[in-house]
Coordinates of C-alpha atoms and ligand atoms in Angstrom, one line a residue:
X1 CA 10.0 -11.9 32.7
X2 CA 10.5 -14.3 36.1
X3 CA 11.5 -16.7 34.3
X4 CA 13.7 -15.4 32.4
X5 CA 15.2 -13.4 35.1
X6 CA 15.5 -16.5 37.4
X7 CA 18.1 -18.2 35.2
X8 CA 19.2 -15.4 32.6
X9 CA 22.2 -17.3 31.3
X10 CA 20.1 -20.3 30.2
X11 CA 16.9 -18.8 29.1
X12 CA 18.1 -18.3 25.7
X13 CA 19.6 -21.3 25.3
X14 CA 17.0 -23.2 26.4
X15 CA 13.8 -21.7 24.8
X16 CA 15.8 -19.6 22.0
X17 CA 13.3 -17.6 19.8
X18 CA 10.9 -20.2 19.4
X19 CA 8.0 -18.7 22.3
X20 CA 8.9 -14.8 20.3
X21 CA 8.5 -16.5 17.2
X22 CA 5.4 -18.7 17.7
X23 CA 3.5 -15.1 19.2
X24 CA 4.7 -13.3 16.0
X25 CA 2.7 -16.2 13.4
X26 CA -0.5 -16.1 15.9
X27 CA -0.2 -12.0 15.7
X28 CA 0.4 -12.1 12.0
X29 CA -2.5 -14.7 11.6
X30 CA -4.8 -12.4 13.6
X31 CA -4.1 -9.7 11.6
X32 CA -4.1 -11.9 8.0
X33 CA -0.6 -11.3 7.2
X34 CA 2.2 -13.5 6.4
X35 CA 4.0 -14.1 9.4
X36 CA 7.7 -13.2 7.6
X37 CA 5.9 -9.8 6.7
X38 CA 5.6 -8.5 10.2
X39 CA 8.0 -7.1 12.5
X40 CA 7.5 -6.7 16.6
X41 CA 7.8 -3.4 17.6
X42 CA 7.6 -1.4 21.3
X43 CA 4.7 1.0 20.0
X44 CA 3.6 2.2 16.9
X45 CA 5.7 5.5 16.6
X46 CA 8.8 3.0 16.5
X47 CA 7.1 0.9 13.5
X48 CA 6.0 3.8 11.2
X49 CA 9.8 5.5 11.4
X50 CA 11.1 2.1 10.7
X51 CA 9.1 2.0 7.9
X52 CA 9.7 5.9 6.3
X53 CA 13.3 6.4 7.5
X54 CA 14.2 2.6 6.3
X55 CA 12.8 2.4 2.8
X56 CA 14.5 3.9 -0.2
X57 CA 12.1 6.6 -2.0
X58 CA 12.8 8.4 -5.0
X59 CA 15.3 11.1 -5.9
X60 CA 12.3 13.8 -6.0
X61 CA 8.8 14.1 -5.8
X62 CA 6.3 15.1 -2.8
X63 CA 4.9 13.2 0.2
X64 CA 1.5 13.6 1.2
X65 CA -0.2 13.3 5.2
X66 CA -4.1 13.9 5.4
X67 CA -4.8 16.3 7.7
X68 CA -6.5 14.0 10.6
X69 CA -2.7 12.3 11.3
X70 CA -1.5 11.8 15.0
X71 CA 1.6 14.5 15.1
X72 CA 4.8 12.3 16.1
X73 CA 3.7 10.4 13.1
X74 CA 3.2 13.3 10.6
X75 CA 6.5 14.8 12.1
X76 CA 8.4 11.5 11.0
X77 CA 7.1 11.6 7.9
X78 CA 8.3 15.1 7.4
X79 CA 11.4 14.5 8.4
X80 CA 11.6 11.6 5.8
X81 CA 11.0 13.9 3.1
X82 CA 13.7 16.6 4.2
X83 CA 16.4 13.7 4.4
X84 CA 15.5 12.6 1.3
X85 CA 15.1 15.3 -0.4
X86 CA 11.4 15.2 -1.3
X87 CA 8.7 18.3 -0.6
X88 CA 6.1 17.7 2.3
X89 CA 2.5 19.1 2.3
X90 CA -0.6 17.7 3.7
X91 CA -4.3 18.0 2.1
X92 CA -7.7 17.6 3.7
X93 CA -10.1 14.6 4.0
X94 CA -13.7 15.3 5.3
X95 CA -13.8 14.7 8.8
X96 CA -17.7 13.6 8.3
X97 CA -17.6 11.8 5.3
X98 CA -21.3 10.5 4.3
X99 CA -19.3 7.5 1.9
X100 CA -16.3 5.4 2.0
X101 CA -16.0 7.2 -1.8
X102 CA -15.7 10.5 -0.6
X103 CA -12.5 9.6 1.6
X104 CA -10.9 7.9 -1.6
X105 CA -12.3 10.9 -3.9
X106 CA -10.2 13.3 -1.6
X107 CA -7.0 11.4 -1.4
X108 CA -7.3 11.0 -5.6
X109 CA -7.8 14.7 -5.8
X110 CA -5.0 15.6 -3.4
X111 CA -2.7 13.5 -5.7
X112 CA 0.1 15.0 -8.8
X113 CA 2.1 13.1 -10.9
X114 CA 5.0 13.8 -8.3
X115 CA 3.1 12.2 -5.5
X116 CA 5.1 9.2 -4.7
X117 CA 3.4 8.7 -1.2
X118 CA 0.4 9.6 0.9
X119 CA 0.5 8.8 5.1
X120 CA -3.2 8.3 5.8
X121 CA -4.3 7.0 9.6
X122 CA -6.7 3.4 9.8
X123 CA -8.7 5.3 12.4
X124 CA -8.2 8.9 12.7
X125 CA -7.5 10.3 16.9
X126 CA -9.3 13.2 16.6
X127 CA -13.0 11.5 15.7
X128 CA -12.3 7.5 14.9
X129 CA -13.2 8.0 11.4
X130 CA -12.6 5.5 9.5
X131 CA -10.6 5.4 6.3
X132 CA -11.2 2.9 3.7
X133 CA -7.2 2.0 3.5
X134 CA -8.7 -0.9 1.4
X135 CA -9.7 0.2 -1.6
X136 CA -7.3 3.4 -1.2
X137 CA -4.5 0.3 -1.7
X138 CA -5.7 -0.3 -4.6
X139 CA -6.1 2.7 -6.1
X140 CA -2.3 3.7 -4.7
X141 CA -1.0 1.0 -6.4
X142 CA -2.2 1.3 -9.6
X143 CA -0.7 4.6 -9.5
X144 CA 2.7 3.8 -8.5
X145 CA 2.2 5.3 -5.2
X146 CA 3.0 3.8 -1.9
X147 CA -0.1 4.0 1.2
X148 CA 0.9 4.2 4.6
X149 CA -1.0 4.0 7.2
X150 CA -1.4 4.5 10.9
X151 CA -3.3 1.5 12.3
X152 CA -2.4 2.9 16.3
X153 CA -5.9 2.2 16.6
X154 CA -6.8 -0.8 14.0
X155 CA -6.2 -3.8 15.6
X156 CA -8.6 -5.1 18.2
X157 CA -11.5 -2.4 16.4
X158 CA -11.8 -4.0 13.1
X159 CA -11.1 -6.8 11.2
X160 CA -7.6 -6.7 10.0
X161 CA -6.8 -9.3 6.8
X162 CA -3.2 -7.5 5.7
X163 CA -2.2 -9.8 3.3
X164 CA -5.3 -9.7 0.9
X165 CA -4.8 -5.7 0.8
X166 CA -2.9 -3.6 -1.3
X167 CA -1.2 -1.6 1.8
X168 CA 2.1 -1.0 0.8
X169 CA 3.3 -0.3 5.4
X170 CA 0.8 -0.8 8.1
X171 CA 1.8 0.1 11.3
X172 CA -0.4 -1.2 14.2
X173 CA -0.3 -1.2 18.3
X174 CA -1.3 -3.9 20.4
X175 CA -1.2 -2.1 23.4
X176 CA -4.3 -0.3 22.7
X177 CA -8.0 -1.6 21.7
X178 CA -6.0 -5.1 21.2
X179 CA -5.6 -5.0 24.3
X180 CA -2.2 -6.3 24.9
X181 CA 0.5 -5.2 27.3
X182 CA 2.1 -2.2 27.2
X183 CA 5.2 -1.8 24.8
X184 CA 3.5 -4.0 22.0
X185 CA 3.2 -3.1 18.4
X186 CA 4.1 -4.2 15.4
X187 CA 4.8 -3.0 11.6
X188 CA 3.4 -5.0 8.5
X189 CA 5.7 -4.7 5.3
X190 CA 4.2 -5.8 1.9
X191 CA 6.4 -8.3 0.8
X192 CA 7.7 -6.7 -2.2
X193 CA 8.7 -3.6 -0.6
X194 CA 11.9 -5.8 1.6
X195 CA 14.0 -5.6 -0.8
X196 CA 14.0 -1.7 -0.8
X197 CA 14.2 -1.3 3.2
X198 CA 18.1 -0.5 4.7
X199 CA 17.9 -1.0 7.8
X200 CA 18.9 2.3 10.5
X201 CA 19.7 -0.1 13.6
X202 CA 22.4 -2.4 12.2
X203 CA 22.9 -5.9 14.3
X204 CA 23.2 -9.2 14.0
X205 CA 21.2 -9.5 11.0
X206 CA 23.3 -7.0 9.0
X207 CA 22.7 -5.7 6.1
X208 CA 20.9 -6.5 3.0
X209 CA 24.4 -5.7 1.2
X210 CA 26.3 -8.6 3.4
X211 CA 26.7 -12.0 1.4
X212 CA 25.3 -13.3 4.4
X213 CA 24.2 -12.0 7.3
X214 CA 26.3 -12.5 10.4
X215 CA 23.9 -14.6 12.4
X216 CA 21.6 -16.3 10.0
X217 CA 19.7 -18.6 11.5
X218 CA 16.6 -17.5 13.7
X219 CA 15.5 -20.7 15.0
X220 CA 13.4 -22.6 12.7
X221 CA 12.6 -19.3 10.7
X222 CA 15.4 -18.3 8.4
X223 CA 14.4 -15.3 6.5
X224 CA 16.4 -12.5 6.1
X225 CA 14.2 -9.5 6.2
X226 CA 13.0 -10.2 9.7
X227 CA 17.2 -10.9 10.6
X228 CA 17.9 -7.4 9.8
X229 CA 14.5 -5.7 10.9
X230 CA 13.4 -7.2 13.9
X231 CA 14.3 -6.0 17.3
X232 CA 18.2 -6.0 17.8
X233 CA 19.7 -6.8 21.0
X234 CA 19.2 -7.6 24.3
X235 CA 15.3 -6.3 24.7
X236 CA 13.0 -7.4 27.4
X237 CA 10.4 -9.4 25.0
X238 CA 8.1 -10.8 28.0
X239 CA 5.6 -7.9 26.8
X240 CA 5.4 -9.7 23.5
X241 CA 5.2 -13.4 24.6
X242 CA 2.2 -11.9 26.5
X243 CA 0.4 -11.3 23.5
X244 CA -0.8 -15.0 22.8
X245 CA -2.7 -15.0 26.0
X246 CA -4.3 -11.5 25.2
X247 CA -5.4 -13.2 22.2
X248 CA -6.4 -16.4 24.0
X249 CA -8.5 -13.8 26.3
X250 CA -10.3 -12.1 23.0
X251 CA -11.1 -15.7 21.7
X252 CA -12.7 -16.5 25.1
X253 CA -15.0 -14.0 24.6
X254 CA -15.2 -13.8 21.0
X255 CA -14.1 -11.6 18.5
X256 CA -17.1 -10.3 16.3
X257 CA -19.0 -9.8 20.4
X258 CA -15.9 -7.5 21.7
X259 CA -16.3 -5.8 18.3
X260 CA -20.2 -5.0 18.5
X261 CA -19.9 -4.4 22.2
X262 CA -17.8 -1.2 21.5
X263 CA -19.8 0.3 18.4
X264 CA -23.2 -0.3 21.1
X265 CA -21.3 1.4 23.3
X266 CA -20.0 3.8 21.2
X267 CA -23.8 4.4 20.0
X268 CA -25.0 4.5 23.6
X269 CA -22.3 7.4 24.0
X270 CA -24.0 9.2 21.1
X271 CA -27.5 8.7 22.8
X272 CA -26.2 10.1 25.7
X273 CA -24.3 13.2 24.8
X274 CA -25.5 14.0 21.6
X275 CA -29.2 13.2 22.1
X276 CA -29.3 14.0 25.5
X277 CA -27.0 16.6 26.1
X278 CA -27.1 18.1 23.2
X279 CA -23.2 18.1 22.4
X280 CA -22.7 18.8 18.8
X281 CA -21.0 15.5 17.4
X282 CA -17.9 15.4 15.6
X283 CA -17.5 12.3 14.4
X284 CA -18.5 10.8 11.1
X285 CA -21.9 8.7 11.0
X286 CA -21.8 5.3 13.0
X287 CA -21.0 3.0 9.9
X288 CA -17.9 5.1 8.9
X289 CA -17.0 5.6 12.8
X290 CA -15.2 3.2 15.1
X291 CA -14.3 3.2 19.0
X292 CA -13.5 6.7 19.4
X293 CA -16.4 9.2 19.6
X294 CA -15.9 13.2 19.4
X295 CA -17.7 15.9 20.1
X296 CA -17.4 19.9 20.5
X297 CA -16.5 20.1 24.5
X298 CA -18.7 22.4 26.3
X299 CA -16.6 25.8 26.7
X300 CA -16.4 25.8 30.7
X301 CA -14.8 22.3 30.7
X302 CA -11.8 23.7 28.4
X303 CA -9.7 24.6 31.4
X304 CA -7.1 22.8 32.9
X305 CA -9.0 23.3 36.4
X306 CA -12.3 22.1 35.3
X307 CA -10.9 18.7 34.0
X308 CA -8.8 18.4 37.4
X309 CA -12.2 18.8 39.6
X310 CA -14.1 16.3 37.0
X311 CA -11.4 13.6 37.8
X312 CA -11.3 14.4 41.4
X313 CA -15.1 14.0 41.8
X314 CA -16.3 11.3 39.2
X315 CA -12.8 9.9 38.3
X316 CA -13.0 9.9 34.7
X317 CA -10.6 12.0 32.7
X318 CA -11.9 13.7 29.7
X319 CA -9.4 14.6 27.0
X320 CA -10.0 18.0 25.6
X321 CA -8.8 19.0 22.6
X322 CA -8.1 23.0 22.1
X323 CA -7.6 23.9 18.3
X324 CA -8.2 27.5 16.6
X325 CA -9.2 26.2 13.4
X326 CA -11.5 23.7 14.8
X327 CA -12.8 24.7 18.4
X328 CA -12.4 22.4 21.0
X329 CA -12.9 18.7 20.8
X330 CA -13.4 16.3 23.5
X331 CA -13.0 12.4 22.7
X332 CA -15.0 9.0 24.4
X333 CA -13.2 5.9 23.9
X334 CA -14.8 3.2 25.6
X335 CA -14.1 -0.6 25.8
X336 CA -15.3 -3.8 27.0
X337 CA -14.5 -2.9 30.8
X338 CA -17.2 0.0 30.7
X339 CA -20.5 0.0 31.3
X340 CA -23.8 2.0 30.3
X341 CA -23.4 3.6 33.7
X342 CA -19.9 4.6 33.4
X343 CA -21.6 6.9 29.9
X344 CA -24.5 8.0 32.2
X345 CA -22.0 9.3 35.1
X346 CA -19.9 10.9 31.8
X347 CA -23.2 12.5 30.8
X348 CA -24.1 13.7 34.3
X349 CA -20.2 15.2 35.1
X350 CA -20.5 17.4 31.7
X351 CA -24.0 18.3 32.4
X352 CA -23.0 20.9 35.4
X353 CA -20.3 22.9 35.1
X354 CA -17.6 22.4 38.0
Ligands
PLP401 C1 -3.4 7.8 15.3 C2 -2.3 7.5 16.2 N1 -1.1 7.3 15.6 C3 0.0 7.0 16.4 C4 -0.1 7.0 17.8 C5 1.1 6.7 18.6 O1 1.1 5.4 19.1 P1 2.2 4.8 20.0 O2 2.1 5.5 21.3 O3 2.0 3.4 20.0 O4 3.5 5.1 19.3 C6 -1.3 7.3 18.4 C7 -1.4 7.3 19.8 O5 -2.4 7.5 20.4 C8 -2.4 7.6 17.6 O6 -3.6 7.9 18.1

């Protein structure tokens, strides 16, 4: 961003797109995806109503969310189906599946012949489960109906290899377990699916209708889904060339080590609160669970003032979730910054009431 503010009117003439373009190919190789298949985003609610408001969907039928999806996402998707015309309903998965096969045996079951797509999240927020989007790929596509899911919380958790799945939209942030800067996601289109995306923020790249598009070429990269679909106009990108070095930093450490160093922790959270204190987990078993950890909150910590006095005395915020039709939830996500003794001084703030 200092560089490019020092000498804006040169920036772009001098380095063009080739630093954007060059962090887009080591993003999209990180996540196994073509590189032309994957779009830059500023978060993930951006991506996933790219996706649903852009592509064309039939004249009629129904859309389907499970009920574990994130609400700005399940509210897009509604709002797709009203403009188009379909009918919206969601259907349950088992938050505590004991197989992969009972996730895919739900989604099957939630299906009718007038199902022509089902919004289904990579990790769910409420207790990290996580969803075989795999093999549900698979199945979808057989069936002539289109899987979209909610990777907020994929990359940087598990193993990502896009373009050996079946996932017909994948949208995925890079500002969370990725850990990249703030304002950094990105959408993953199937490659057969660009030619039925219209794009709802019109620039230089046009339309897919224009003989050409206004400004074809994209240094060194002329394709003309990512003309019309990538970010349009003057945007800062500096969050995005960023990302390169984030990745540099996993490398560093090691992939597969940041990866087990979050399910120990996430086990050592389970030791701590479930075995310890007794807190009634909510989260599936550890092989079908990733990063985020749930349990039923103890009922004198459900208060606005009792989470206030917790972060004023131990500094850790809790989030608590308050639901009638299923109590309240509180959720541990720790990374590679935390330490067992950040879980033990969790443990002791919920062990007293405030
Ligand atoms: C499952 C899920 N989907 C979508 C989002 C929204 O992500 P963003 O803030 O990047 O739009 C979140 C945010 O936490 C989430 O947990």
């Amino acid at each position: 961003m200092a560089e490019a503010e020092a000498n804006p009117t040169r920036i772009a003439a001098e380095r063009g797109d080739e630093p954007l373009r060059r962090a887009q190919e080591k993003i999209a190789q990180y996540i196994g995806a073509d590189p032309k298949n994957v779009i830059f985003h500023v978060n993930v609610t951006h991506a996933l109503n790219q996706a649903l408001m852009c592509l064309k969907w039939p004249k009629e039928g129904e859309f389907i969310a499970s009920d574990q999806e994130y609400g700005a996402i399940v509210n897009a998707a509604r709002a797709m189906a009203k403009r188009n015309g379909l009918s919206f309903r969601t259907f349950e998965i088992p938050p505590r599946p004991r197989s992969p096969e009972e996730v895919c045996d739900a989604v099957l079951k939630a299906l009718t012949p007038a199902t022509v797509g089902v919004l289904v999240s990579h990790i769910t927020t409420r207790n990290g489960l996580v969803t075989p989007v795999e093999r549900l790929g698979e199945l979808l596509r057989a069936r002539n109906v289109r899987l979209i899911v909610d990777g907020a919380h994929g990359p940087g958790l598990l193993p990502l290899k896009l373009g050996s799945t079946q996932i017909d939209i994948y949208g995925g942030a890079l500002h969370k377990w990725f850990m990249g800067p703030k304002g950094t996601a990105f959408l993953y289109v199937a490659g057969d699916l660009h030619g039925q995306m219209q794009p709802h923020i019109v620039g230089w790249g046009g339309t897919p209708e224009d003989s050409a598009p206004v400004k074809e070429r994209l240094h060194g990269w002329d394709y003309r889904f990512q003309h019309i679909f990538r970010l349009q106009g003057l945007v800062d990108f500096s969050a995005f060339l960023a990302l390169p070095a984030a990745l540099n930093f996993r490398e560093g450490i090691g992939e597969e080590r940041i990866l087990s160093r979050i399910a120990s922790l996430a086990e050592y959270v389970r030791r701590r609160l479930e075995g310890d204190l007794k807190l009634q987990c909510l989260s599936p078993p550890a092989d079908m669970n990733a990063g985020l950890v749930s349990f039923v909150s103890p009922e004198w910590l459900c208060t606005p003032d009792a989470s206030e006095k917790i972060f004023q005395r131990y500094r850790i915020t809790i989030p608590v979730w308050h639901g009638p039709r299923r109590g309240n939830l509180l959720r541990v996500s720790a990374h590679i910054w935390n330490l067992e003794r950040d879980i033990d001084r969790l443990a002791e703030a919920l062990s007293q009431p405030s």
